[in-house]
mmCIF file of N, CA, C and O in Angstrom:
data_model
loop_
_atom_site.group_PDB
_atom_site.id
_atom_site.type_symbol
_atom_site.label_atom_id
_atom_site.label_comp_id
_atom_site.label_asym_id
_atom_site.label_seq_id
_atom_site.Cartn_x
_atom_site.Cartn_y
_atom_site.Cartn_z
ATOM 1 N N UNK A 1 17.402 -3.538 -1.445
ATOM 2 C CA UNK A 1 16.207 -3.079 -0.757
ATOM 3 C C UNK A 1 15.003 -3.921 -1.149
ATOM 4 O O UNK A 1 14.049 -4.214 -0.429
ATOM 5 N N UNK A 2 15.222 -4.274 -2.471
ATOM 6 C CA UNK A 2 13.618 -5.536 -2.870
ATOM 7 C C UNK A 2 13.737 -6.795 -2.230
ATOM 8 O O UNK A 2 12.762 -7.479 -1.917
ATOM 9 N N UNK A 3 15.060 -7.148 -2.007
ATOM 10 C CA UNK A 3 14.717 -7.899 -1.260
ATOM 11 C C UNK A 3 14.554 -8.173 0.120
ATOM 12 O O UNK A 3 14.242 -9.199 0.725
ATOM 13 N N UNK A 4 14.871 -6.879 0.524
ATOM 14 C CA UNK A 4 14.675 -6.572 2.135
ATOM 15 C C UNK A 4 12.779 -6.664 2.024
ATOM 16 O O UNK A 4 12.197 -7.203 2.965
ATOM 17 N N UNK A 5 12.093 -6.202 1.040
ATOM 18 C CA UNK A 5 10.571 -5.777 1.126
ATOM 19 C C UNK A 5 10.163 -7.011 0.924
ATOM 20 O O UNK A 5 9.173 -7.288 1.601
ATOM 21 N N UNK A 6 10.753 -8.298 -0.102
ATOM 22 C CA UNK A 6 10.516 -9.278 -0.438
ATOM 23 C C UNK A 6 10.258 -10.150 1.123
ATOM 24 O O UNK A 6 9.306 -10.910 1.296
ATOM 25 N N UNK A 7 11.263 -9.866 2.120
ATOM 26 C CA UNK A 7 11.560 -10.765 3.275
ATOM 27 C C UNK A 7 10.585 -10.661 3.775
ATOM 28 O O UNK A 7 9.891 -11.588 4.193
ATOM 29 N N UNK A 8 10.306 -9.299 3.835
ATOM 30 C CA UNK A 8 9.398 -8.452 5.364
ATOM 31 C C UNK A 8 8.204 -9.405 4.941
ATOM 32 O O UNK A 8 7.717 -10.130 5.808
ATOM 33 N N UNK A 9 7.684 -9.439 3.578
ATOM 34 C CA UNK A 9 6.214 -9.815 3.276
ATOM 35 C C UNK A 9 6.162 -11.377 3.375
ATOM 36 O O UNK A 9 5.110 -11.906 3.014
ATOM 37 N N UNK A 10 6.875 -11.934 3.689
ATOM 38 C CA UNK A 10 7.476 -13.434 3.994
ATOM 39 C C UNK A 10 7.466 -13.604 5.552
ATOM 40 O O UNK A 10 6.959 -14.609 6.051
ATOM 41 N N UNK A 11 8.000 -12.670 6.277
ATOM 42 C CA UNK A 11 8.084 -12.680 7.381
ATOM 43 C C UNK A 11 7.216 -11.940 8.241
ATOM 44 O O UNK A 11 7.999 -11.341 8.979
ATOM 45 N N UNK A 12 5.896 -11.594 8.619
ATOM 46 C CA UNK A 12 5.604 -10.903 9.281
ATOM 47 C C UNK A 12 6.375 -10.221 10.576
ATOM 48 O O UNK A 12 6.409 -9.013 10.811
ATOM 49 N N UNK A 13 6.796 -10.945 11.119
ATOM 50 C CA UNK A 13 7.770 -11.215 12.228
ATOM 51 C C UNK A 13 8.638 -10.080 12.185
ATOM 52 O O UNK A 13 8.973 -9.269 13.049
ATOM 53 N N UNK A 14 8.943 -10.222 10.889
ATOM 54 C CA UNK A 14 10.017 -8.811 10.944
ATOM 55 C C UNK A 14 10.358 -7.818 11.313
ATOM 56 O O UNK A 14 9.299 -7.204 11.181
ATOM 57 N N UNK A 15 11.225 -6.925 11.805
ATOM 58 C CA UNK A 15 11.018 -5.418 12.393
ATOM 59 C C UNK A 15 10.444 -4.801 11.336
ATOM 60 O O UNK A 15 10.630 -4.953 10.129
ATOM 61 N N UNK A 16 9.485 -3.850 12.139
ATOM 62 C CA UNK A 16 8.538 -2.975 11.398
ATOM 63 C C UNK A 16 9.552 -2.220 10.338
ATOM 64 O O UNK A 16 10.740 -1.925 10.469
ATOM 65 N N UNK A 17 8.889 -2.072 9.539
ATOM 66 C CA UNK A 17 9.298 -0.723 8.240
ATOM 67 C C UNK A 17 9.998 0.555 9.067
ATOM 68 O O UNK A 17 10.138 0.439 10.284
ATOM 69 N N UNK A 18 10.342 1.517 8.529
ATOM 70 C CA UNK A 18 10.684 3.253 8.897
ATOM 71 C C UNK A 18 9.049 3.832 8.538
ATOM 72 O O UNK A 18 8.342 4.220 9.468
ATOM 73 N N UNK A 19 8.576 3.843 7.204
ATOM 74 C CA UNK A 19 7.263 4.283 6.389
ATOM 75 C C UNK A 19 6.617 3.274 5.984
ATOM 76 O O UNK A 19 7.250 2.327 5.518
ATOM 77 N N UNK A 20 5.323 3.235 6.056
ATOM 78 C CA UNK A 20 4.172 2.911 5.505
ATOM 79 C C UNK A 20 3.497 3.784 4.513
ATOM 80 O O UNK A 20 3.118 4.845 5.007
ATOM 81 N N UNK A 21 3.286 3.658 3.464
ATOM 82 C CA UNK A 21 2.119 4.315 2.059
ATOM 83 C C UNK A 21 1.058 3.783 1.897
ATOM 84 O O UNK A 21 1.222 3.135 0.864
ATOM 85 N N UNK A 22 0.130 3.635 2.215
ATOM 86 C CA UNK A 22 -1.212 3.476 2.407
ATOM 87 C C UNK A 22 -1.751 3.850 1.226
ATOM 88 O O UNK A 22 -1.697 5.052 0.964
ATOM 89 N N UNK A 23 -2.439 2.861 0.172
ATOM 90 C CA UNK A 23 -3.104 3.384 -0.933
ATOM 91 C C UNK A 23 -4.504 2.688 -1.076
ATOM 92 O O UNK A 23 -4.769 1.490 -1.181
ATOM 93 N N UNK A 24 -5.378 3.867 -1.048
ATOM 94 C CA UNK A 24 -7.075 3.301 -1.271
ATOM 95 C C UNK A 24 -7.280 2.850 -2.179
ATOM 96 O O UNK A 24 -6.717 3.614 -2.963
ATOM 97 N N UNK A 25 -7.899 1.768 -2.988
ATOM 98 C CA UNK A 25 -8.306 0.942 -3.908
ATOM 99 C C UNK A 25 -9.192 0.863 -4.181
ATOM 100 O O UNK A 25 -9.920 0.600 -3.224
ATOM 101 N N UNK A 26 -9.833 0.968 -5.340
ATOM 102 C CA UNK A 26 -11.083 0.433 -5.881
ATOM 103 C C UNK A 26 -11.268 0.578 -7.329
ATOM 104 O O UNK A 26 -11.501 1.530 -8.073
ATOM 105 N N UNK A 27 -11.085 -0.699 -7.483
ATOM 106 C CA UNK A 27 -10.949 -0.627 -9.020
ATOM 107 C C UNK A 27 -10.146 0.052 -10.256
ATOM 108 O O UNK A 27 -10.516 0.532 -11.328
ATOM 109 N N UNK A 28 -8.789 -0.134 -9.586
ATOM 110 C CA UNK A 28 -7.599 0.574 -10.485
ATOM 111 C C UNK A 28 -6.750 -0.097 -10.953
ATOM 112 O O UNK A 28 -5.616 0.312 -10.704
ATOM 113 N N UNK A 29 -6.830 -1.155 -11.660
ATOM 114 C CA UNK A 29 -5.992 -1.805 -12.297
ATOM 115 C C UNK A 29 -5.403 -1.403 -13.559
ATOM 116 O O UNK A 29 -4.735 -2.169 -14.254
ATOM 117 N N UNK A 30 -5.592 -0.509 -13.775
ATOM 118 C CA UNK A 30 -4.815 0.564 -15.262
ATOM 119 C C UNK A 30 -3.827 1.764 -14.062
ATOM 120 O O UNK A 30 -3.323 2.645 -14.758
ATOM 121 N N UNK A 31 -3.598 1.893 -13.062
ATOM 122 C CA UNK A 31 -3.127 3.085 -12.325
ATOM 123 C C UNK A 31 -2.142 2.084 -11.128
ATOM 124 O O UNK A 31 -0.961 2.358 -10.919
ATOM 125 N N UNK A 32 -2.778 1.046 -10.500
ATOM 126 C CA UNK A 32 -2.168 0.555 -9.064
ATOM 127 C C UNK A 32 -0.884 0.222 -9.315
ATOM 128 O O UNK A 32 -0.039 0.951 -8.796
ATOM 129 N N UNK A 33 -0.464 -0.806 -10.061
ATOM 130 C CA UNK A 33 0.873 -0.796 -10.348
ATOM 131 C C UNK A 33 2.043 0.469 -10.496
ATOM 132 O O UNK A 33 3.188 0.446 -10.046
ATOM 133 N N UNK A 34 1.610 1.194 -11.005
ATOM 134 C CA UNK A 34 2.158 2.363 -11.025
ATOM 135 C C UNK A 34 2.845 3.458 -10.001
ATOM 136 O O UNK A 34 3.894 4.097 -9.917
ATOM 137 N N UNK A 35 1.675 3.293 -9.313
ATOM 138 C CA UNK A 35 1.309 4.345 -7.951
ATOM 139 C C UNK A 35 2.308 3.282 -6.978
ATOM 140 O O UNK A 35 3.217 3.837 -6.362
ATOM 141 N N UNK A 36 2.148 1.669 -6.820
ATOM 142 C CA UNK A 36 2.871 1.013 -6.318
ATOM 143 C C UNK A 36 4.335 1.070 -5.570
ATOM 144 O O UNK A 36 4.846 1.078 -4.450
ATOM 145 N N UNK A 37 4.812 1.121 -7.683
ATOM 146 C CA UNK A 37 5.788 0.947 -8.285
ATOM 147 C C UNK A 37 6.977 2.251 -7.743
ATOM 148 O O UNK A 37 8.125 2.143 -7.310
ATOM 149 N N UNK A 38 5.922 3.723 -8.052
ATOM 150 C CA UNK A 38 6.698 5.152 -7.311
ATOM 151 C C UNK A 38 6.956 4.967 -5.934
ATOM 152 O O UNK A 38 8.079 5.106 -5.449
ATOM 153 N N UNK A 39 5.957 4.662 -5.298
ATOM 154 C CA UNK A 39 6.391 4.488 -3.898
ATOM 155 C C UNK A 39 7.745 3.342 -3.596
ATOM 156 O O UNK A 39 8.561 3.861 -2.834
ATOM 157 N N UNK A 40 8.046 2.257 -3.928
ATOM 158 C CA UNK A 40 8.463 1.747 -3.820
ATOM 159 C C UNK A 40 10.055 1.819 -4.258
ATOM 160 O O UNK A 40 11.018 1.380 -3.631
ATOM 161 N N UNK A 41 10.034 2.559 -5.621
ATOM 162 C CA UNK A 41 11.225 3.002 -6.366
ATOM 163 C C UNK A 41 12.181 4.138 -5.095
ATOM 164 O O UNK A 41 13.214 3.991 -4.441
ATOM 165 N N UNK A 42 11.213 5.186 -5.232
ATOM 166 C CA UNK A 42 11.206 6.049 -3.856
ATOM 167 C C UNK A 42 11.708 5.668 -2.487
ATOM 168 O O UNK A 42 12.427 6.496 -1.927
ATOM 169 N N UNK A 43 11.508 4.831 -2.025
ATOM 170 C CA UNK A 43 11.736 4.136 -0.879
ATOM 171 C C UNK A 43 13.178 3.420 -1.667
ATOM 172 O O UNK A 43 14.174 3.532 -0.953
ATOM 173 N N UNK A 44 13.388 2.836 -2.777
ATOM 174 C CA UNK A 44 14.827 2.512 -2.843
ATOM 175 C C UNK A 44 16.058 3.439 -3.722
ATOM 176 O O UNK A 44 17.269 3.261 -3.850
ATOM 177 N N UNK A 45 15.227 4.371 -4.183
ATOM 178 C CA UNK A 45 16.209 6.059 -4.226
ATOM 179 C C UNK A 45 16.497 6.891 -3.412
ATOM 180 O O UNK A 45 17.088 7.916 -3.753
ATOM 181 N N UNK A 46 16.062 6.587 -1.842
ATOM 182 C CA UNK A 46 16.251 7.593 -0.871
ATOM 183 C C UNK A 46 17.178 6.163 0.532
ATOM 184 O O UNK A 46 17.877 6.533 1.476
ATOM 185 N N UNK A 47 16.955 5.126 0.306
ATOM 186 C CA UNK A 47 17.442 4.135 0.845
ATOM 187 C C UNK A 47 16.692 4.390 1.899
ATOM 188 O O UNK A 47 17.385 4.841 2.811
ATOM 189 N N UNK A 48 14.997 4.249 2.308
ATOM 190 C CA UNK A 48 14.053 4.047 3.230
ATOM 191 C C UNK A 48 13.785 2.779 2.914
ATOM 192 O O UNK A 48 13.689 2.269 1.799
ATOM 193 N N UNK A 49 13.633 2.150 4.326
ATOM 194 C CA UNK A 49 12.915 0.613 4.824
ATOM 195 C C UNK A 49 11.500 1.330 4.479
ATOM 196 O O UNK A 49 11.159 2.381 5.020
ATOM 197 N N UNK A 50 10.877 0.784 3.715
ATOM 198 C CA UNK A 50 9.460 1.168 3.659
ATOM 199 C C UNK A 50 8.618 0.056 3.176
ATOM 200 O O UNK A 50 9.053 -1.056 2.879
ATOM 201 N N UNK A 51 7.368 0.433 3.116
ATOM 202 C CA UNK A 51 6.345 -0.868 2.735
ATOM 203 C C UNK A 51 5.063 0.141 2.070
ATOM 204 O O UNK A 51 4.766 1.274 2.447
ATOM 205 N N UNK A 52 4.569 -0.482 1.217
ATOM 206 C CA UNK A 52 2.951 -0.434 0.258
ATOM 207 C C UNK A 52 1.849 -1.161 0.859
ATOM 208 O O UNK A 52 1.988 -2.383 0.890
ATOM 209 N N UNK A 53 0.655 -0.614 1.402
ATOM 210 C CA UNK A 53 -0.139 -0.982 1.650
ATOM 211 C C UNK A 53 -1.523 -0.535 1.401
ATOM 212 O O UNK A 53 -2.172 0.356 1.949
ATOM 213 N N UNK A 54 -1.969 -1.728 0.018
ATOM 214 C CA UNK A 54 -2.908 -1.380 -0.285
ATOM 215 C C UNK A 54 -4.470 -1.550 -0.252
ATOM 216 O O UNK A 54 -5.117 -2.449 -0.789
ATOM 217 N N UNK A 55 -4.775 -0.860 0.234
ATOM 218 C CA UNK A 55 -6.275 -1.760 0.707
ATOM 219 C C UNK A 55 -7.844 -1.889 -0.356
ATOM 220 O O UNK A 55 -8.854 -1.189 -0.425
ATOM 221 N N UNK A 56 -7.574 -2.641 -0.782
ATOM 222 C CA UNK A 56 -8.679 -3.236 -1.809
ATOM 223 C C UNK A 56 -10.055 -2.988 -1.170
ATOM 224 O O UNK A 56 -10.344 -3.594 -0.138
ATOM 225 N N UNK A 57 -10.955 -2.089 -1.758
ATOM 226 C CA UNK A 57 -12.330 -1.630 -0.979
ATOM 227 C C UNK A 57 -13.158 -2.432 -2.300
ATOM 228 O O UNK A 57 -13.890 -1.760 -3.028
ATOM 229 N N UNK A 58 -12.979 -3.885 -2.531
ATOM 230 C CA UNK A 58 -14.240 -4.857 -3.646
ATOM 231 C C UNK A 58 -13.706 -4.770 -4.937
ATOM 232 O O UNK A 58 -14.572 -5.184 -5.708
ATOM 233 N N UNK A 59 -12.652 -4.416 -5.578
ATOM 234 C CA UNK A 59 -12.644 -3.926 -6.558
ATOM 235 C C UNK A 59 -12.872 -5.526 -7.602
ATOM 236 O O UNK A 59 -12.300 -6.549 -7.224
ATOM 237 N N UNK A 60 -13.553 -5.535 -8.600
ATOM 238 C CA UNK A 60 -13.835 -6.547 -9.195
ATOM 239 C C UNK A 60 -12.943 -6.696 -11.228
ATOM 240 O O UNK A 60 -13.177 -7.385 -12.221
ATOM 241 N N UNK A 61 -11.507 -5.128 -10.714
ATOM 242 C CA UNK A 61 -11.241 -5.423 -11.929
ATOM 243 C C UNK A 61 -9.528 -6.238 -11.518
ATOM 244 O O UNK A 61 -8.515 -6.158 -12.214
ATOM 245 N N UNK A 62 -9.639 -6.765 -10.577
ATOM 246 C CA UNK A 62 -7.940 -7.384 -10.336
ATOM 247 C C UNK A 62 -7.054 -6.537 -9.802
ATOM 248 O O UNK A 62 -5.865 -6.858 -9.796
ATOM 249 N N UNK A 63 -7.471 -5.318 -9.267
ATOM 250 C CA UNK A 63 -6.254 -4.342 -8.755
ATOM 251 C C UNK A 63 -5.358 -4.592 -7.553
ATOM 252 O O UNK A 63 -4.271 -4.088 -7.267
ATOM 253 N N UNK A 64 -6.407 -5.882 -6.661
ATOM 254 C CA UNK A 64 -5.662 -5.990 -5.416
ATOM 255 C C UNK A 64 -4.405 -7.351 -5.997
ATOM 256 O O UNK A 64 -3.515 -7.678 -5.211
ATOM 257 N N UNK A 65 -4.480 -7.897 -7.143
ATOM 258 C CA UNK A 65 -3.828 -8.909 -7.613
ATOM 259 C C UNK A 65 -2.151 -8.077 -8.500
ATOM 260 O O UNK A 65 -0.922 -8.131 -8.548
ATOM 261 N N UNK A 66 -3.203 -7.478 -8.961
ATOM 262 C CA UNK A 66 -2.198 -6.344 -9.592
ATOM 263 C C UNK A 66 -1.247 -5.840 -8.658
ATOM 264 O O UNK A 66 -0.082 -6.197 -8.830
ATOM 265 N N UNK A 67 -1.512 -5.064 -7.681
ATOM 266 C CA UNK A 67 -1.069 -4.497 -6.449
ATOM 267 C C UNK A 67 -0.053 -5.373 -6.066
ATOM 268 O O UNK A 67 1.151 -5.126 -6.136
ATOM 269 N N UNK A 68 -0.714 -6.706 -5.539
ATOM 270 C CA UNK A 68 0.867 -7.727 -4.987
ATOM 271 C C UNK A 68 1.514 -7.857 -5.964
ATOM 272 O O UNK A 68 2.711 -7.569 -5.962
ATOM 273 N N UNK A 69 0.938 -8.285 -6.955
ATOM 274 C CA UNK A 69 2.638 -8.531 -7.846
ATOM 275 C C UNK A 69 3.844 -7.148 -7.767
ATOM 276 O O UNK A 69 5.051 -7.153 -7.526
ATOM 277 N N UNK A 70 2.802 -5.939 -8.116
ATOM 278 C CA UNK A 70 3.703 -5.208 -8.069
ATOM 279 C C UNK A 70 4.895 -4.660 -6.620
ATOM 280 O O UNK A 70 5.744 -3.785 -6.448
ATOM 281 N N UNK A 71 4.301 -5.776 -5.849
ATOM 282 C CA UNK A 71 5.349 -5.236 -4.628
ATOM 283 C C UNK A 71 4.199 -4.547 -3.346
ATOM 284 O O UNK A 71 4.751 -3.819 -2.522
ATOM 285 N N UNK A 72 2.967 -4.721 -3.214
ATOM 286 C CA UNK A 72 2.449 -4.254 -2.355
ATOM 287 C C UNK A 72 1.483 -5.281 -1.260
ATOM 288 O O UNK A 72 0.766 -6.247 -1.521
ATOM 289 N N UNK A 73 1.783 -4.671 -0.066
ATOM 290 C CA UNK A 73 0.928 -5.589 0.994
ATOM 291 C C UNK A 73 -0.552 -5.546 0.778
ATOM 292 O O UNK A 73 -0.935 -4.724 1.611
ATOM 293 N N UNK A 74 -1.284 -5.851 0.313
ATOM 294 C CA UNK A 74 -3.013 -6.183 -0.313
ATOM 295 C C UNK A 74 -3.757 -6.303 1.328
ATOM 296 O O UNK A 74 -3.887 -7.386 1.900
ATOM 297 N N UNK A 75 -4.183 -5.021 1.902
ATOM 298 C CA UNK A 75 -5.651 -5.441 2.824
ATOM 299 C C UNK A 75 -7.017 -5.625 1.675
ATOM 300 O O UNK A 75 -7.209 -5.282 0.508
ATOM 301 N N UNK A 76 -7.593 -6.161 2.442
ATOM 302 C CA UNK A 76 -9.322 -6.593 1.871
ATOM 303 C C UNK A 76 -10.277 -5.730 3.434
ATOM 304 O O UNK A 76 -10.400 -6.070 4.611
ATOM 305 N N UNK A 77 -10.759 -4.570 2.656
ATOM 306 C CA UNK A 77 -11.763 -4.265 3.509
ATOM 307 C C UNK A 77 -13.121 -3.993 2.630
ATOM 308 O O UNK A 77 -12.938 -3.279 1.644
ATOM 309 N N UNK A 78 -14.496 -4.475 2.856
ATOM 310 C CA UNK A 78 -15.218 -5.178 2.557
ATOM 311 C C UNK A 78 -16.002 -3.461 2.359
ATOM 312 O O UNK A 78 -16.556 -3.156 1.303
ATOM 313 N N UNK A 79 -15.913 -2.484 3.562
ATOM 314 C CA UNK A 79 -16.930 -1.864 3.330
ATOM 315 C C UNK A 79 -16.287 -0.808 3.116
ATOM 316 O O UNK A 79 -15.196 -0.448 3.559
ATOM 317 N N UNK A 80 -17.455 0.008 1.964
ATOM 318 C CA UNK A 80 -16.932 0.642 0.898
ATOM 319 C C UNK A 80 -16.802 1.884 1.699
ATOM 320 O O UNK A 80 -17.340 2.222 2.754
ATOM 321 N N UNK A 81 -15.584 2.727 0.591
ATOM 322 C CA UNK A 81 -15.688 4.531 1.017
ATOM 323 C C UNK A 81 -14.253 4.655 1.269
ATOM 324 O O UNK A 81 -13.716 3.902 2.081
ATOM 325 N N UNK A 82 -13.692 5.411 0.732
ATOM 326 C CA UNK A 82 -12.305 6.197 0.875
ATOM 327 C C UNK A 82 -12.116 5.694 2.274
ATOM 328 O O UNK A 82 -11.351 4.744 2.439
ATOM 329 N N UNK A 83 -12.854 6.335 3.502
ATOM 330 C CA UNK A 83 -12.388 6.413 4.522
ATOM 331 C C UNK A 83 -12.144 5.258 5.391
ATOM 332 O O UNK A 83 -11.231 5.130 6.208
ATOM 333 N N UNK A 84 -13.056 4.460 5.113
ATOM 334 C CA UNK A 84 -12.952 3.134 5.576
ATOM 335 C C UNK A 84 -11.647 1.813 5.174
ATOM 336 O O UNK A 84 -11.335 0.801 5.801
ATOM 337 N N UNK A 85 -11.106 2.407 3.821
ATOM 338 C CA UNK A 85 -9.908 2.012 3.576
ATOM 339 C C UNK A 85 -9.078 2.569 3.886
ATOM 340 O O UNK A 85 -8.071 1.869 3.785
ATOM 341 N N UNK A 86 -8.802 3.815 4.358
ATOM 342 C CA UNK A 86 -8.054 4.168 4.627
ATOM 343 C C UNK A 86 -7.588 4.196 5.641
ATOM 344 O O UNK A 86 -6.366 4.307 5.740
ATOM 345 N N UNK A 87 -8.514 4.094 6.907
ATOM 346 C CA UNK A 87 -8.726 4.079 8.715
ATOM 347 C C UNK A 87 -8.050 2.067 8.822
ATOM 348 O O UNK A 87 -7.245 1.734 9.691
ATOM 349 N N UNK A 88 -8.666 0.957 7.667
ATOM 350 C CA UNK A 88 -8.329 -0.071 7.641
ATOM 351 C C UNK A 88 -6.491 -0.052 7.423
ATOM 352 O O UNK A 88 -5.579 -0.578 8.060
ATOM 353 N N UNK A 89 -6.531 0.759 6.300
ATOM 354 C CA UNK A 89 -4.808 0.617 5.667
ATOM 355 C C UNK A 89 -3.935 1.222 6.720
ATOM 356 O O UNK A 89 -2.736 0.948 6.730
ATOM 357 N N UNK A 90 -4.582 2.218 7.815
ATOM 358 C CA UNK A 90 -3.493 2.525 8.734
ATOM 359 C C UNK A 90 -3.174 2.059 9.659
ATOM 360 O O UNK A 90 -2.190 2.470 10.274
ATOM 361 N N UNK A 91 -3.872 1.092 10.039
ATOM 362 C CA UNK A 91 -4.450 0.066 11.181
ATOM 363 C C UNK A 91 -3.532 -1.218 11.059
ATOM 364 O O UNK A 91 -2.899 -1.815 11.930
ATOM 365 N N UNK A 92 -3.660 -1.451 9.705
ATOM 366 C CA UNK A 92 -2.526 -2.560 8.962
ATOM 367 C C UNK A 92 -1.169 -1.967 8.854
ATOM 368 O O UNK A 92 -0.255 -2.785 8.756
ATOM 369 N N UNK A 93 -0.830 -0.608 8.853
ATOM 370 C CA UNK A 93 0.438 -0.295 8.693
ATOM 371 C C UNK A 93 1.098 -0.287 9.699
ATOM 372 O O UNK A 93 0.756 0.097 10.817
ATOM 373 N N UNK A 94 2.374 -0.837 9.262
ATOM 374 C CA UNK A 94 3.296 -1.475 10.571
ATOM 375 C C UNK A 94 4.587 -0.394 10.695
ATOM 376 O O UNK A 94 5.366 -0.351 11.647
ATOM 377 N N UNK A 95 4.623 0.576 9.348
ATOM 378 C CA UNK A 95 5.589 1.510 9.341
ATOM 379 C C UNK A 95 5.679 2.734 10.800
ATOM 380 O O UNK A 95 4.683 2.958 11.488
ATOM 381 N N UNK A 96 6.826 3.303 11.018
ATOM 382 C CA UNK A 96 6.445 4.207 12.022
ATOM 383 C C UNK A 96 5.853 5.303 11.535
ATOM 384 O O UNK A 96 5.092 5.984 12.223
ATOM 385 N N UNK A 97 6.195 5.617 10.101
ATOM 386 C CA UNK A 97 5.281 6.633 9.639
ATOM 387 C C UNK A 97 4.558 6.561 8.636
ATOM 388 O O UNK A 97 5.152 6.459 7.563
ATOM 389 N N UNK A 98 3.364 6.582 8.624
ATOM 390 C CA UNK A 98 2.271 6.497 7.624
ATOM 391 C C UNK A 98 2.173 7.873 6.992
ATOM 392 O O UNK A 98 2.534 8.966 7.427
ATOM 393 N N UNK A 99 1.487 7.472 5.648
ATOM 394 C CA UNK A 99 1.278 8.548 4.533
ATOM 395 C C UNK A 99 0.203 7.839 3.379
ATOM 396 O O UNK A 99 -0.075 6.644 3.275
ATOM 397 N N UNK A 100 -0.241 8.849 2.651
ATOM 398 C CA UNK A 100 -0.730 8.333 1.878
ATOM 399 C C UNK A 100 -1.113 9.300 0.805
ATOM 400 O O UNK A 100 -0.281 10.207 0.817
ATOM 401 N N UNK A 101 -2.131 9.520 -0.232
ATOM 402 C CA UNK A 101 -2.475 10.231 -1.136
ATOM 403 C C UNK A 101 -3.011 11.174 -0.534
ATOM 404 O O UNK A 101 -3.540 10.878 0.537
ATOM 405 N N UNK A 102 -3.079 12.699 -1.008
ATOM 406 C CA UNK A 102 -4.049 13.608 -0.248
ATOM 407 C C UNK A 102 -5.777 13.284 -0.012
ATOM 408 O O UNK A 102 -6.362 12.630 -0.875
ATOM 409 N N UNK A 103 -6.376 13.688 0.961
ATOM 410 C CA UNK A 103 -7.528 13.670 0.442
ATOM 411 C C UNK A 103 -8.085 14.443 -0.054
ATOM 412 O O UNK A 103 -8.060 15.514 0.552
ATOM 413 N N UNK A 104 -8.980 14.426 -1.521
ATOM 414 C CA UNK A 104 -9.542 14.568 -2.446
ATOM 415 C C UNK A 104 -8.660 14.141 -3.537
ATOM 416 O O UNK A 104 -8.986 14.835 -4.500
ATOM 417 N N UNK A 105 -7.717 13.359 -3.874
ATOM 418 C CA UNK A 105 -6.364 13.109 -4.185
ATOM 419 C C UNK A 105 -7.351 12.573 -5.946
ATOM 420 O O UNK A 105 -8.131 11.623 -5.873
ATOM 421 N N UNK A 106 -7.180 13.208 -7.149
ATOM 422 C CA UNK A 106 -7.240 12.175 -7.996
ATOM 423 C C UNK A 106 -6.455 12.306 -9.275
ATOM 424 O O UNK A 106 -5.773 13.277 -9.601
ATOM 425 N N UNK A 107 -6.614 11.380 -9.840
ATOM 426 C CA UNK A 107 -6.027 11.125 -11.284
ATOM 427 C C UNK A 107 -5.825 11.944 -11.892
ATOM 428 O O UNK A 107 -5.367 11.775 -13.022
#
């Protein structure tokens, strides 16, 4: 399955995902990997085509760097606010079904 996720992000081209996970960003580089990492594990303990998509709202501590390594598609949306990353990250999601953290969702 990693390397099915490995392809997709190589290939745009690819047939879309089953799920998309949509995760808002800003400045979580002690947490993103993590949050990544579940989704992704998840998606290969249930044997779902799925994809991570995380949308970086400025963060200036490395989370959207963090994020790709760990296996996730990195949007850059410039203007700030939960919602605006999040309306961006679903927009970018290519899965048939999107999801993401609740809102008011925290740590």
């Amino acid at each position: 399955m990693e390397a099915l996720q490995t392809a997709r992000l190589q290939a745009p081209d690819a047939a879309p995902p089953l799920v998309t996970v949509v995760i808002p960003c800003l400045d979580e580089a002690e947490s993103v990997a993590a949050c990544v990492s579940t989704a992704t594990s998840t998606f290969e303990q249930e044997n779902i085509d799925g994809e991570v998509v995380v949308v970086d709202n400025g963060s200036r501590d490395g989370s959207g760097r963090i994020a790709s390594r760990a296996g996730a598609r990195v949007i850059h949306e410039p203007r700030r606010g939960y919602g605006s990353a999040y309306l961006t990250g679903f927009r970018a999601a290519r899965g048939r079904f999107r999801d993401g953290p609740p809102v008011g969702h925290r740590r």
